[in-house]
Amino acid sequence: MALAAAGGAAVVQAAGTDLWAGFRQRVARLLGRGDTQREQAELERLDRTAAVVRAVGQDAEERARIVEEISWRTRFETLLETSTAEERELVATELRALLADAKPSASASAGGFAAGGKVDIHAEGGAIAAGVINGDVRLGPPRQPGPSQG
């Protein structure tokens, strides 16, 4: 069931990212099990999930994501539970491959900033917050120009 939980989390994390188009196709194919009508229904469910994840405000974001994760975890659990032992192994292998491909990657050059997930940089009350600072930072009133600067 850990595999199903990871699948549910991956659907929500991939929604709205660059990975989404290919990811949603693979999830729909996996859950559709060769039935084009079921696959289309799964694509519609996935699109609704992506819309919910993109549309929620800050206050409701975490709750909406959890609800969607649980929904997709349940779908993957049902798929695994209703499969024969032989099918279950194939489904588990496909789901593991899907999860491996769904991990966001991030890289940055020297002095850069990269993140594989959500980043929130915030400062209040005259403080400074930054992902990367190149150069000097000075808090306080600006320096007076020297005599040669006018």
PDB file of C-alpha atoms in Angstrom:
ATOM      1  CA  MET A   1       0.000   0.000   0.000  1.00  0.00           C
ATOM      2  CA  ALA A   2       3.027   2.273   0.328  1.00  0.00           C
ATOM      3  CA  LEU A   3       3.338   2.070  -3.444  1.00  0.00           C
ATOM      4  CA  ALA A   4      -0.271   3.249  -3.852  1.00  0.00           C
ATOM      5  CA  ALA A   5       0.335   6.113  -1.398  1.00  0.00           C
ATOM      6  CA  ALA A   6       3.432   7.165  -3.325  1.00  0.00           C
ATOM      7  CA  GLY A   7       1.390   7.045  -6.533  1.00  0.00           C
ATOM      8  CA  GLY A   8      -1.281   9.317  -5.065  1.00  0.00           C
ATOM      9  CA  ALA A   9       1.340  11.812  -3.916  1.00  0.00           C
ATOM     10  CA  ALA A  10       3.065  11.715  -7.316  1.00  0.00           C
ATOM     11  CA  VAL A  11      -0.163  12.570  -9.163  1.00  0.00           C
ATOM     12  CA  VAL A  12      -0.696  15.665  -7.025  1.00  0.00           C
ATOM     13  CA  GLN A  13       2.956  16.723  -7.182  1.00  0.00           C
ATOM     14  CA  ALA A  14       3.128  16.340 -10.969  1.00  0.00           C
ATOM     15  CA  ALA A  15      -0.115  18.263 -11.625  1.00  0.00           C
ATOM     16  CA  GLY A  16       0.690  21.544 -13.296  1.00  0.00           C
ATOM     17  CA  THR A  17       4.391  20.789 -13.832  1.00  0.00           C
ATOM     18  CA  ASP A  18       6.311  20.203 -17.038  1.00  0.00           C
ATOM     19  CA  LEU A  19       6.016  16.470 -16.350  1.00  0.00           C
ATOM     20  CA  TRP A  20       2.215  16.525 -16.324  1.00  0.00           C
ATOM     21  CA  ALA A  21       1.320  15.789 -19.975  1.00  0.00           C
ATOM     22  CA  GLY A  22       3.310  12.575 -20.252  1.00  0.00           C
ATOM     23  CA  PHE A  23       2.678  11.589 -16.645  1.00  0.00           C
ATOM     24  CA  ARG A  24      -1.118  11.864 -16.927  1.00  0.00           C
ATOM     25  CA  GLN A  25      -1.079   9.755 -20.111  1.00  0.00           C
ATOM     26  CA  ARG A  26       0.883   7.003 -18.377  1.00  0.00           C
ATOM     27  CA  VAL A  27      -1.345   7.060 -15.289  1.00  0.00           C
ATOM     28  CA  ALA A  28      -4.489   6.885 -17.439  1.00  0.00           C
ATOM     29  CA  ARG A  29      -3.044   3.999 -19.447  1.00  0.00           C
ATOM     30  CA  LEU A  30      -2.110   2.147 -16.248  1.00  0.00           C
ATOM     31  CA  LEU A  31      -5.524   2.616 -14.634  1.00  0.00           C
ATOM     32  CA  GLY A  32      -7.428   2.112 -17.902  1.00  0.00           C
ATOM     33  CA  ARG A  33      -5.921  -1.378 -18.278  1.00  0.00           C
ATOM     34  CA  GLY A  34      -6.314  -1.444 -22.054  1.00  0.00           C
ATOM     35  CA  ASP A  35      -9.889  -0.131 -22.106  1.00  0.00           C
ATOM     36  CA  THR A  36      -9.973   3.138 -24.084  1.00  0.00           C
ATOM     37  CA  GLN A  37     -13.183   4.334 -22.410  1.00  0.00           C
ATOM     38  CA  ARG A  38     -11.731   3.746 -18.935  1.00  0.00           C
ATOM     39  CA  GLU A  39      -8.517   5.455 -20.016  1.00  0.00           C
ATOM     40  CA  GLN A  40     -10.494   8.491 -21.207  1.00  0.00           C
ATOM     41  CA  ALA A  41     -12.396   8.584 -17.900  1.00  0.00           C
ATOM     42  CA  GLU A  42      -9.063   8.518 -16.033  1.00  0.00           C
ATOM     43  CA  LEU A  43      -7.723  11.368 -18.184  1.00  0.00           C
ATOM     44  CA  GLU A  44     -10.803  13.413 -17.247  1.00  0.00           C
ATOM     45  CA  ARG A  45     -10.260  12.637 -13.535  1.00  0.00           C
ATOM     46  CA  LEU A  46      -6.613  13.616 -13.847  1.00  0.00           C
ATOM     47  CA  ASP A  47      -7.574  16.887 -15.531  1.00  0.00           C
ATOM     48  CA  ARG A  48     -10.006  17.652 -12.691  1.00  0.00           C
ATOM     49  CA  THR A  49      -7.254  16.967 -10.179  1.00  0.00           C
ATOM     50  CA  ALA A  50      -4.863  19.297 -12.005  1.00  0.00           C
ATOM     51  CA  ALA A  51      -7.543  22.000 -12.088  1.00  0.00           C
ATOM     52  CA  VAL A  52      -8.158  21.663  -8.344  1.00  0.00           C
ATOM     53  CA  VAL A  53      -4.458  21.742  -7.502  1.00  0.00           C
ATOM     54  CA  ARG A  54      -3.896  24.840  -9.668  1.00  0.00           C
ATOM     55  CA  ALA A  55      -7.033  26.685  -8.524  1.00  0.00           C
ATOM     56  CA  VAL A  56      -6.882  26.392  -4.745  1.00  0.00           C
ATOM     57  CA  GLY A  57      -5.894  29.419  -2.708  1.00  0.00           C
ATOM     58  CA  GLN A  58      -3.136  29.421  -0.118  1.00  0.00           C
ATOM     59  CA  ASP A  59      -5.445  28.634   2.813  1.00  0.00           C
ATOM     60  CA  ALA A  60      -7.119  25.654   1.201  1.00  0.00           C
ATOM     61  CA  GLU A  61      -4.092  24.420  -0.725  1.00  0.00           C
ATOM     62  CA  GLU A  62      -2.832  21.779   1.690  1.00  0.00           C
ATOM     63  CA  ARG A  63      -6.281  20.362   2.397  1.00  0.00           C
ATOM     64  CA  ALA A  64      -7.150  20.153  -1.317  1.00  0.00           C
ATOM     65  CA  ARG A  65      -3.850  18.438  -2.078  1.00  0.00           C
ATOM     66  CA  ILE A  66      -4.430  15.888   0.694  1.00  0.00           C
ATOM     67  CA  VAL A  67      -7.943  15.109  -0.559  1.00  0.00           C
ATOM     68  CA  GLU A  68      -6.612  14.592  -4.101  1.00  0.00           C
ATOM     69  CA  GLU A  69      -3.718  12.446  -2.857  1.00  0.00           C
ATOM     70  CA  ILE A  70      -6.109  10.207  -0.921  1.00  0.00           C
ATOM     71  CA  SER A  71      -8.368   9.872  -3.935  1.00  0.00           C
ATOM     72  CA  TRP A  72      -5.521   8.758  -6.210  1.00  0.00           C
ATOM     73  CA  ARG A  73      -4.005   6.514  -3.537  1.00  0.00           C
ATOM     74  CA  THR A  74      -7.370   4.771  -3.294  1.00  0.00           C
ATOM     75  CA  ARG A  75      -7.523   4.344  -7.086  1.00  0.00           C
ATOM     76  CA  PHE A  76      -4.063   2.742  -7.118  1.00  0.00           C
ATOM     77  CA  GLU A  77      -4.915   0.543  -4.106  1.00  0.00           C
ATOM     78  CA  THR A  78      -8.067  -0.660  -5.862  1.00  0.00           C
ATOM     79  CA  LEU A  79      -6.104  -1.425  -9.012  1.00  0.00           C
ATOM     80  CA  LEU A  80      -3.564  -3.466  -7.071  1.00  0.00           C
ATOM     81  CA  GLU A  81      -6.196  -5.256  -4.959  1.00  0.00           C
ATOM     82  CA  THR A  82      -8.383  -6.235  -7.923  1.00  0.00           C
ATOM     83  CA  SER A  83      -5.478  -7.562  -9.994  1.00  0.00           C
ATOM     84  CA  THR A  84      -4.460 -11.201 -10.078  1.00  0.00           C
ATOM     85  CA  ALA A  85      -1.090 -12.002  -8.492  1.00  0.00           C
ATOM     86  CA  GLU A  86       0.591 -11.962 -11.902  1.00  0.00           C
ATOM     87  CA  GLU A  87      -1.123  -8.725 -12.949  1.00  0.00           C
ATOM     88  CA  ARG A  88      -0.348  -7.140  -9.575  1.00  0.00           C
ATOM     89  CA  GLU A  89       3.377  -7.647 -10.123  1.00  0.00           C
ATOM     90  CA  LEU A  90       3.167  -6.052 -13.587  1.00  0.00           C
ATOM     91  CA  VAL A  91       1.096  -3.134 -12.251  1.00  0.00           C
ATOM     92  CA  ALA A  92       3.535  -2.625  -9.365  1.00  0.00           C
ATOM     93  CA  THR A  93       6.472  -2.615 -11.787  1.00  0.00           C
ATOM     94  CA  GLU A  94       4.735  -0.077 -14.034  1.00  0.00           C
ATOM     95  CA  LEU A  95       3.813   2.085 -11.056  1.00  0.00           C
ATOM     96  CA  ARG A  96       7.399   2.026  -9.743  1.00  0.00           C
ATOM     97  CA  ALA A  97       8.694   3.074 -13.174  1.00  0.00           C
ATOM     98  CA  LEU A  98       6.109   5.848 -13.327  1.00  0.00           C
ATOM     99  CA  LEU A  99       7.159   7.098  -9.889  1.00  0.00           C
ATOM    100  CA  ALA A 100      10.834   7.028 -10.806  1.00  0.00           C
ATOM    101  CA  ASP A 101      10.152   9.179 -13.872  1.00  0.00           C
ATOM    102  CA  ALA A 102       7.899  11.582 -11.953  1.00  0.00           C
ATOM    103  CA  LYS A 103      10.530  12.841  -9.535  1.00  0.00           C
ATOM    104  CA  PRO A 104      11.253  16.494 -10.233  1.00  0.00           C
ATOM    105  CA  SER A 105      14.859  17.271 -10.956  1.00  0.00           C
ATOM    106  CA  ALA A 106      16.667  20.476 -10.307  1.00  0.00           C
ATOM    107  CA  SER A 107      20.165  21.670 -10.979  1.00  0.00           C
ATOM    108  CA  ALA A 108      21.994  24.942 -10.816  1.00  0.00           C
ATOM    109  CA  SER A 109      25.397  26.177 -11.822  1.00  0.00           C
ATOM    110  CA  ALA A 110      27.878  27.451  -9.271  1.00  0.00           C
ATOM    111  CA  GLY A 111      26.347  30.303  -7.320  1.00  0.00           C
ATOM    112  CA  GLY A 112      22.857  29.460  -8.573  1.00  0.00           C
ATOM    113  CA  PHE A 113      19.696  28.336  -6.858  1.00  0.00           C
ATOM    114  CA  ALA A 114      17.650  25.254  -7.766  1.00  0.00           C
ATOM    115  CA  ALA A 115      14.720  23.506  -6.114  1.00  0.00           C
ATOM    116  CA  GLY A 116      12.811  20.366  -6.955  1.00  0.00           C
ATOM    117  CA  GLY A 117       9.679  21.495  -5.120  1.00  0.00           C
ATOM    118  CA  LYS A 118       7.895  24.553  -3.817  1.00  0.00           C
ATOM    119  CA  VAL A 119      10.044  27.466  -2.660  1.00  0.00           C
ATOM    120  CA  ASP A 120       8.762  30.427  -0.676  1.00  0.00           C
ATOM    121  CA  ILE A 121      11.180  33.241   0.102  1.00  0.00           C
ATOM    122  CA  HIS A 122       9.739  35.934   2.330  1.00  0.00           C
ATOM    123  CA  ALA A 123      11.069  38.849   4.359  1.00  0.00           C
ATOM    124  CA  GLU A 124       9.374  41.361   6.651  1.00  0.00           C
ATOM    125  CA  GLY A 125      10.300  44.364   8.701  1.00  0.00           C
ATOM    126  CA  GLY A 126      13.312  45.576   6.766  1.00  0.00           C
ATOM    127  CA  ALA A 127      14.944  42.152   6.538  1.00  0.00           C
ATOM    128  CA  ILE A 128      16.355  40.651   3.364  1.00  0.00           C
ATOM    129  CA  ALA A 129      15.364  37.286   1.941  1.00  0.00           C
ATOM    130  CA  ALA A 130      16.847  35.848  -1.228  1.00  0.00           C
ATOM    131  CA  GLY A 131      17.603  32.548  -2.866  1.00  0.00           C
ATOM    132  CA  VAL A 132      20.952  33.833  -4.133  1.00  0.00           C
ATOM    133  CA  ILE A 133      22.767  37.103  -3.500  1.00  0.00           C
ATOM    134  CA  ASN A 134      25.668  38.030  -5.737  1.00  0.00           C
ATOM    135  CA  GLY A 135      27.469  41.026  -4.321  1.00  0.00           C
ATOM    136  CA  ASP A 136      27.274  43.073  -1.152  1.00  0.00           C
ATOM    137  CA  VAL A 137      24.131  43.605   0.858  1.00  0.00           C
ATOM    138  CA  ARG A 138      23.749  46.498   3.242  1.00  0.00           C
ATOM    139  CA  LEU A 139      20.872  47.195   5.595  1.00  0.00           C
ATOM    140  CA  GLY A 140      20.189  50.672   6.877  1.00  0.00           C
ATOM    141  CA  PRO A 141      20.116  54.127   5.355  1.00  0.00           C
ATOM    142  CA  PRO A 142      22.112  54.589   2.165  1.00  0.00           C
ATOM    143  CA  ARG A 143      25.627  55.949   2.436  1.00  0.00           C
ATOM    144  CA  GLN A 144      26.140  59.621   1.648  1.00  0.00           C
ATOM    145  CA  PRO A 145      28.004  60.185  -1.610  1.00  0.00           C
ATOM    146  CA  GLY A 146      31.625  61.231  -1.313  1.00  0.00           C
ATOM    147  CA  PRO A 147      32.746  64.726  -2.367  1.00  0.00           C
ATOM    148  CA  SER A 148      33.904  63.467  -5.762  1.00  0.00           C
ATOM    149  CA  GLN A 149      30.433  62.004  -6.426  1.00  0.00           C
ATOM    150  CA  GLY A 150      28.634  65.282  -5.919  1.00  0.00           C
TER     151      GLY A 150
END
